[in-house]
mmCIF file of C-alpha atoms in Angstrom:
data_model
loop_
_atom_site.group_PDB
_atom_site.id
_atom_site.type_symbol
_atom_site.label_atom_id
_atom_site.label_comp_id
_atom_site.label_asym_id
_atom_site.label_seq_id
_atom_site.Cartn_x
_atom_site.Cartn_y
_atom_site.Cartn_z
ATOM 1 C CA UNK W 25 0.000 0.000 0.000
ATOM 2 C CA UNK W 26 1.283 3.464 -0.831
ATOM 3 C CA UNK W 27 1.840 6.141 1.762
ATOM 4 C CA UNK W 28 -0.160 9.373 1.808
ATOM 5 C CA UNK W 29 2.391 11.139 -0.390
ATOM 6 C CA UNK W 30 1.962 8.531 -3.104
ATOM 7 C CA UNK W 31 5.426 6.999 -2.597
ATOM 8 C CA UNK W 32 5.751 3.243 -2.419
ATOM 9 C CA UNK W 33 7.887 2.563 0.710
ATOM 10 C CA UNK W 34 9.180 -0.699 -0.800
ATOM 11 C CA UNK W 35 11.053 1.314 -3.418
ATOM 12 C CA UNK W 36 13.217 2.774 -0.677
ATOM 13 C CA UNK W 37 14.585 -0.654 0.231
ATOM 14 C CA UNK W 38 17.947 -1.778 -1.053
ATOM 15 C CA UNK W 39 17.200 -4.228 -3.879
ATOM 16 C CA UNK W 40 20.154 -6.381 -2.809
ATOM 17 C CA UNK W 41 18.361 -7.158 0.471
ATOM 18 C CA UNK W 42 15.308 -8.596 -1.228
ATOM 19 C CA UNK W 43 15.431 -12.318 -2.082
ATOM 20 C CA UNK W 44 15.885 -12.842 -5.796
ATOM 21 C CA UNK W 45 16.177 -9.125 -6.557
ATOM 22 C CA UNK W 46 19.576 -8.126 -7.936
ATOM 23 C CA UNK W 47 18.816 -5.198 -10.217
ATOM 24 C CA UNK W 48 21.342 -5.063 -13.045
ATOM 25 C CA UNK W 49 24.041 -6.888 -11.061
ATOM 26 C CA UNK W 50 25.158 -10.476 -11.499
ATOM 27 C CA UNK W 51 24.726 -12.944 -14.338
ATOM 28 C CA UNK W 52 21.358 -13.260 -16.021
ATOM 29 C CA UNK W 53 20.412 -16.929 -16.489
ATOM 30 C CA UNK W 54 16.841 -16.511 -17.677
ATOM 31 C CA UNK W 55 13.842 -14.214 -17.895
ATOM 32 C CA UNK W 56 10.805 -15.437 -15.990
ATOM 33 C CA UNK W 57 7.374 -14.467 -17.237
ATOM 34 C CA UNK W 58 4.484 -14.778 -14.835
ATOM 35 C CA UNK W 59 4.466 -15.475 -11.124
ATOM 36 C CA UNK W 60 5.570 -19.103 -11.371
ATOM 37 C CA UNK W 61 6.784 -19.368 -14.959
ATOM 38 C CA UNK W 62 3.652 -21.227 -16.051
ATOM 39 C CA UNK W 63 1.645 -20.237 -19.122
ATOM 40 C CA UNK W 64 -2.029 -20.536 -20.090
ATOM 41 C CA UNK W 65 -3.202 -20.681 -16.478
ATOM 42 C CA UNK W 66 -6.216 -18.429 -16.917
ATOM 43 C CA UNK W 67 -4.758 -16.149 -14.261
ATOM 44 C CA UNK W 68 -6.829 -13.033 -13.608
ATOM 45 C CA UNK W 69 -4.784 -11.617 -10.710
ATOM 46 C CA UNK W 70 -2.318 -9.754 -12.897
ATOM 47 C CA UNK W 71 0.666 -11.755 -11.651
ATOM 48 C CA UNK W 72 0.768 -13.566 -14.971
ATOM 49 C CA UNK W 73 1.980 -10.346 -16.572
ATOM 50 C CA UNK W 74 5.143 -10.114 -14.468
ATOM 51 C CA UNK W 75 8.441 -10.123 -16.362
ATOM 52 C CA UNK W 76 11.474 -10.671 -14.170
ATOM 53 C CA UNK W 77 15.178 -11.171 -14.845
ATOM 54 C CA UNK W 78 16.645 -14.077 -12.861
ATOM 55 C CA UNK W 79 20.285 -13.432 -12.027
ATOM 56 C CA UNK W 80 23.059 -15.203 -10.178
ATOM 57 C CA UNK W 81 25.262 -13.071 -7.912
ATOM 58 C CA UNK W 82 28.318 -11.689 -9.672
ATOM 59 C CA UNK W 83 31.971 -11.894 -8.710
ATOM 60 C CA UNK W 84 32.972 -9.915 -5.620
ATOM 61 C CA UNK W 85 35.922 -7.540 -5.447
ATOM 62 C CA UNK W 86 38.419 -7.087 -2.646
ATOM 63 C CA UNK W 87 38.188 -6.447 0.194
ATOM 64 C CA UNK W 88 35.509 -9.034 0.902
ATOM 65 C CA UNK W 89 35.217 -8.023 4.533
ATOM 66 C CA UNK W 90 35.769 -9.708 7.888
ATOM 67 C CA UNK W 91 37.454 -13.091 7.866
ATOM 68 C CA UNK W 92 36.525 -13.704 4.224
ATOM 69 C CA UNK W 93 39.775 -12.108 3.055
ATOM 70 C CA UNK W 94 41.788 -14.208 5.481
ATOM 71 C CA UNK W 95 40.267 -17.448 4.186
ATOM 72 C CA UNK W 96 40.641 -16.420 0.540
ATOM 73 C CA UNK W 97 44.292 -15.400 1.046
ATOM 74 C CA UNK W 98 45.136 -18.603 2.877
ATOM 75 C CA UNK W 99 43.422 -20.793 0.276
ATOM 76 C CA UNK W 100 45.153 -19.074 -2.634
ATOM 77 C CA UNK W 101 48.521 -19.250 -0.871
ATOM 78 C CA UNK W 102 48.098 -22.946 -0.052
ATOM 79 C CA UNK W 103 47.218 -23.740 -3.667
ATOM 80 C CA UNK W 104 50.272 -21.839 -4.900
ATOM 81 C CA UNK W 105 52.477 -23.882 -2.546
ATOM 82 C CA UNK W 106 51.136 -26.990 -4.290
ATOM 83 C CA UNK W 107 52.107 -25.595 -7.684
ATOM 84 C CA UNK W 108 48.550 -24.735 -8.698
ATOM 85 C CA UNK W 109 47.699 -21.278 -10.027
ATOM 86 C CA UNK W 110 44.718 -20.115 -7.906
ATOM 87 C CA UNK W 111 42.990 -18.503 -10.893
ATOM 88 C CA UNK W 112 42.925 -21.878 -12.647
ATOM 89 C CA UNK W 113 41.109 -23.506 -9.734
ATOM 90 C CA UNK W 114 38.926 -20.681 -8.409
ATOM 91 C CA UNK W 115 36.659 -19.487 -11.211
ATOM 92 C CA UNK W 116 35.280 -16.640 -9.118
ATOM 93 C CA UNK W 117 34.659 -15.651 -5.521
ATOM 94 C CA UNK W 118 31.193 -14.465 -4.552
ATOM 95 C CA UNK W 119 30.144 -12.609 -1.421
ATOM 96 C CA UNK W 120 26.370 -12.367 -1.277
ATOM 97 C CA UNK W 121 24.097 -11.856 1.734
ATOM 98 C CA UNK W 122 27.088 -12.125 4.072
ATOM 99 C CA UNK W 123 28.033 -15.571 2.739
ATOM 100 C CA UNK W 124 31.271 -16.592 1.025
ATOM 101 C CA UNK W 125 31.203 -18.890 -1.995
ATOM 102 C CA UNK W 126 34.144 -20.147 -4.041
ATOM 103 C CA UNK W 127 33.190 -21.238 -7.550
ATOM 104 C CA UNK W 128 35.658 -23.998 -8.385
ATOM 105 C CA UNK W 129 36.682 -25.554 -11.684
ATOM 106 C CA UNK W 130 35.491 -29.137 -11.452
ATOM 107 C CA UNK W 131 38.907 -30.544 -12.406
ATOM 108 C CA UNK W 132 40.399 -29.015 -9.252
ATOM 109 C CA UNK W 133 37.510 -29.644 -6.857
ATOM 110 C CA UNK W 134 39.166 -32.480 -4.924
ATOM 111 C CA UNK W 135 42.434 -30.551 -4.499
ATOM 112 C CA UNK W 136 40.641 -27.443 -3.259
ATOM 113 C CA UNK W 137 38.428 -29.408 -0.847
ATOM 114 C CA UNK W 138 41.397 -31.303 0.582
ATOM 115 C CA UNK W 139 43.293 -28.037 1.032
ATOM 116 C CA UNK W 140 40.358 -26.469 2.847
ATOM 117 C CA UNK W 141 40.175 -29.512 5.111
ATOM 118 C CA UNK W 142 43.878 -29.977 5.909
ATOM 119 C CA UNK W 143 45.449 -26.505 5.972
ATOM 120 C CA UNK W 144 45.925 -25.501 9.648
ATOM 121 C CA UNK W 145 44.724 -21.947 9.012
ATOM 122 C CA UNK W 146 41.560 -23.189 7.278
ATOM 123 C CA UNK W 147 40.529 -26.491 8.873
ATOM 124 C CA UNK W 148 37.115 -26.972 7.277
ATOM 125 C CA UNK W 149 36.760 -30.426 8.757
ATOM 126 C CA UNK W 150 33.089 -31.021 8.000
ATOM 127 C CA UNK W 151 31.102 -31.059 4.777
ATOM 128 C CA UNK W 152 27.394 -31.079 5.564
ATOM 129 C CA UNK W 153 26.481 -32.424 2.139
ATOM 130 C CA UNK W 154 26.088 -31.570 -1.514
ATOM 131 C CA UNK W 155 22.996 -30.172 -3.212
ATOM 132 C CA UNK W 156 22.161 -30.046 -6.889
ATOM 133 C CA UNK W 157 20.804 -27.056 -8.799
ATOM 134 C CA UNK W 158 19.566 -26.932 -12.380
ATOM 135 C CA UNK W 159 19.654 -23.720 -14.416
ATOM 136 C CA UNK W 160 18.479 -24.652 -17.932
ATOM 137 C CA UNK W 161 19.282 -21.148 -19.159
ATOM 138 C CA UNK W 162 22.859 -21.140 -17.876
ATOM 139 C CA UNK W 163 24.253 -22.454 -21.154
ATOM 140 C CA UNK W 164 27.249 -24.730 -20.770
ATOM 141 C CA UNK W 165 26.832 -24.740 -16.960
ATOM 142 C CA UNK W 166 23.304 -26.042 -16.559
ATOM 143 C CA UNK W 167 24.068 -28.300 -13.591
ATOM 144 C CA UNK W 168 25.562 -26.991 -10.347
ATOM 145 C CA UNK W 169 26.765 -28.918 -7.308
ATOM 146 C CA UNK W 170 26.929 -26.923 -4.081
ATOM 147 C CA UNK W 171 28.894 -27.970 -0.981
ATOM 148 C CA UNK W 172 28.685 -26.416 2.492
ATOM 149 C CA UNK W 173 31.898 -26.678 4.496
ATOM 150 C CA UNK W 174 32.153 -25.892 8.192
ATOM 151 C CA UNK W 175 35.244 -25.265 10.248
ATOM 152 C CA UNK W 176 34.671 -26.514 13.767
ATOM 153 C CA UNK W 177 38.105 -25.229 14.763
ATOM 154 C CA UNK W 178 37.503 -21.642 13.603
ATOM 155 C CA UNK W 179 33.666 -21.614 13.658
ATOM 156 C CA UNK W 180 33.375 -20.567 10.011
ATOM 157 C CA UNK W 181 31.179 -21.588 7.090
ATOM 158 C CA UNK W 182 32.021 -21.370 3.375
ATOM 159 C CA UNK W 183 30.429 -22.751 0.255
ATOM 160 C CA UNK W 184 31.970 -24.426 -2.786
ATOM 161 C CA UNK W 185 30.112 -24.491 -6.076
ATOM 162 C CA UNK W 186 31.026 -26.304 -9.280
ATOM 163 C CA UNK W 187 29.238 -26.333 -12.617
ATOM 164 C CA UNK W 188 28.963 -28.899 -15.385
ATOM 165 C CA UNK W 189 27.181 -28.854 -18.743
ATOM 166 C CA UNK W 190 24.055 -30.904 -19.236
ATOM 167 C CA UNK W 191 25.852 -32.738 -22.052
ATOM 168 C CA UNK W 192 28.724 -33.755 -19.740
ATOM 169 C CA UNK W 193 27.294 -33.948 -16.202
ATOM 170 C CA UNK W 194 30.447 -35.232 -14.498
ATOM 171 C CA UNK W 195 31.875 -33.898 -11.222
ATOM 172 C CA UNK W 196 34.601 -35.563 -9.103
ATOM 173 C CA UNK W 197 33.371 -37.306 -5.980
ATOM 174 C CA UNK W 198 34.434 -35.880 -2.616
ATOM 175 C CA UNK W 199 33.723 -39.058 -0.654
ATOM 176 C CA UNK W 200 37.447 -39.713 -0.277
ATOM 177 C CA UNK W 201 37.850 -36.272 1.346
ATOM 178 C CA UNK W 202 34.520 -36.067 3.161
ATOM 179 C CA UNK W 203 33.062 -39.584 3.670
ATOM 180 C CA UNK W 204 29.766 -38.081 4.882
ATOM 181 C CA UNK W 205 29.076 -37.083 1.276
ATOM 182 C CA UNK W 206 28.442 -40.701 0.289
ATOM 183 C CA UNK W 207 24.635 -40.703 0.373
ATOM 184 C CA UNK W 208 24.367 -36.980 -0.398
ATOM 185 C CA UNK W 209 26.105 -37.542 -3.735
ATOM 186 C CA UNK W 210 23.834 -40.508 -4.455
ATOM 187 C CA UNK W 211 20.749 -38.397 -3.763
ATOM 188 C CA UNK W 212 22.012 -35.563 -5.974
ATOM 189 C CA UNK W 213 22.745 -38.057 -8.739
ATOM 190 C CA UNK W 214 19.295 -39.579 -8.340
ATOM 191 C CA UNK W 215 17.395 -36.296 -8.596
ATOM 192 C CA UNK W 216 19.626 -34.176 -10.842
ATOM 193 C CA UNK W 217 21.661 -36.673 -12.859
ATOM 194 C CA UNK W 218 25.044 -35.279 -11.792
ATOM 195 C CA UNK W 219 27.556 -38.135 -12.126
ATOM 196 C CA UNK W 220 30.106 -38.099 -9.293
ATOM 197 C CA UNK W 221 33.169 -39.781 -10.749
ATOM 198 C CA UNK W 222 34.974 -41.997 -8.242
ATOM 199 C CA UNK W 223 31.979 -42.543 -5.971
ATOM 200 C CA UNK W 224 32.189 -46.048 -4.433
ATOM 201 C CA UNK W 225 28.579 -47.006 -5.287
ATOM 202 C CA UNK W 226 26.734 -44.392 -7.312
ATOM 203 C CA UNK W 227 23.186 -45.758 -7.546
ATOM 204 C CA UNK W 228 19.720 -44.330 -7.196
ATOM 205 C CA UNK W 229 18.692 -43.793 -3.598
ATOM 206 C CA UNK W 230 15.015 -42.763 -3.825
ATOM 207 C CA UNK W 231 13.727 -43.518 -7.315
ATOM 208 C CA UNK W 232 13.474 -47.048 -8.778
ATOM 209 C CA UNK W 233 16.620 -48.267 -10.501
ATOM 210 C CA UNK W 234 14.962 -48.228 -13.924
ATOM 211 C CA UNK W 235 13.413 -44.753 -13.539
ATOM 212 C CA UNK W 236 13.802 -42.521 -16.575
ATOM 213 C CA UNK W 237 14.899 -38.935 -16.007
ATOM 214 C CA UNK W 238 15.804 -36.842 -12.979
ATOM 215 C CA UNK W 239 12.775 -35.416 -11.132
ATOM 216 C CA UNK W 240 14.301 -32.227 -9.706
ATOM 217 C CA UNK W 241 15.553 -30.821 -12.977
ATOM 218 C CA UNK W 242 13.625 -27.776 -14.116
ATOM 219 C CA UNK W 243 12.773 -29.363 -17.457
ATOM 220 C CA UNK W 244 11.299 -32.507 -15.883
ATOM 221 C CA UNK W 245 7.551 -32.807 -16.632
ATOM 222 C CA UNK W 246 5.381 -31.842 -13.663
ATOM 223 C CA UNK W 247 2.404 -33.965 -14.651
ATOM 224 C CA UNK W 248 3.446 -37.021 -12.732
ATOM 225 C CA UNK W 249 2.437 -40.498 -13.852
ATOM 226 C CA UNK W 250 -0.848 -42.192 -14.537
ATOM 227 C CA UNK W 251 -2.380 -44.098 -11.607
ATOM 228 C CA UNK W 252 -4.532 -47.224 -11.629
ATOM 229 C CA UNK W 253 -7.369 -47.172 -9.089
ATOM 230 C CA UNK W 254 -10.006 -49.895 -8.734
ATOM 231 C CA UNK W 255 -9.815 -50.845 -12.361
ATOM 232 C CA UNK W 256 -9.910 -47.239 -13.588
ATOM 233 C CA UNK W 257 -7.018 -45.392 -15.151
ATOM 234 C CA UNK W 258 -6.466 -41.899 -13.749
ATOM 235 C CA UNK W 259 -4.312 -39.834 -16.114
ATOM 236 C CA UNK W 260 -1.467 -37.643 -14.919
ATOM 237 C CA UNK W 261 -2.550 -34.132 -13.797
ATOM 238 C CA UNK W 262 -1.258 -32.402 -16.919
ATOM 239 C CA UNK W 263 -3.275 -34.768 -19.105
ATOM 240 C CA UNK W 264 -6.617 -34.397 -17.351
ATOM 241 C CA UNK W 265 -9.538 -32.424 -18.669
ATOM 242 C CA UNK W 266 -9.340 -28.670 -18.292
ATOM 243 C CA UNK W 267 -12.424 -26.880 -16.935
ATOM 244 C CA UNK W 268 -11.284 -23.360 -17.666
#
C-alpha cells in the first residue's frame, strides 16, 4: 500500500536485500514471465503479466570483509604452494548476503576441498552435504553442485560451487575427502543426474533403478504419472480435462 504522499515505501529498500532481486548486477540466467513461470493458467490476478530477470550473484571484489579475506588469502597461498595457479582452480569468488562462496573448476575440486580440510589456518573439517541445482538457461553450466563446508576449529562456514554442462554432467566425488558425502552424492545423482566420478557405489537412492529422467531438474515434466485405481485409469494431472 502506498503512503499518503503517493510513494511506495518498498522502493526505498535496497534491492540487494530482497530475495531474488539483484537489479542489473550479477549474471542473467533466464527471464521469468508470470508469477511461477507457467503459461495458459487463466490467471486473472495480474501476476501472470510479471516479467522478471533471474540473475546469479556476480563476482565480488576485494576487500571481501571480515574473515573472508583471510580465508581467501590462505586458500590461494596454499594452492600456490602446491604448484597450482589459484585462478585456474577458483573461477570466481562471490560474497552475497554475508556468505562466502568459491566457484571452483570441477577438475580441481578435490584438491581445493582437501586443502580447505587440511590446511591448519583453514581447517574446514566437516562437509554437511552436496545439493544439486539446475539452471536450464545457464548455457554450458546447466548443472551446479553446491557444498557447504564448516570449520569446527575456527567456527566458520564457506560454500563451494562447481558447474557442469548438461551434455557432460560429471563432477569428481568428494567421498574420499569427506566420507559423509556418500549418500548426499547418491541423492544428488538420483534427482539431478550429476555423475560423481569416483563414488564407491553411485546408484539411485530414492527412485526405482529403472526410472527414466531426474525429477528435480527444471525441465522434468510436472504432470506425474498415470495411476490405476479400482480398475480405472487416472491420467497424470497435466493430461486431465481442463475446466477453464
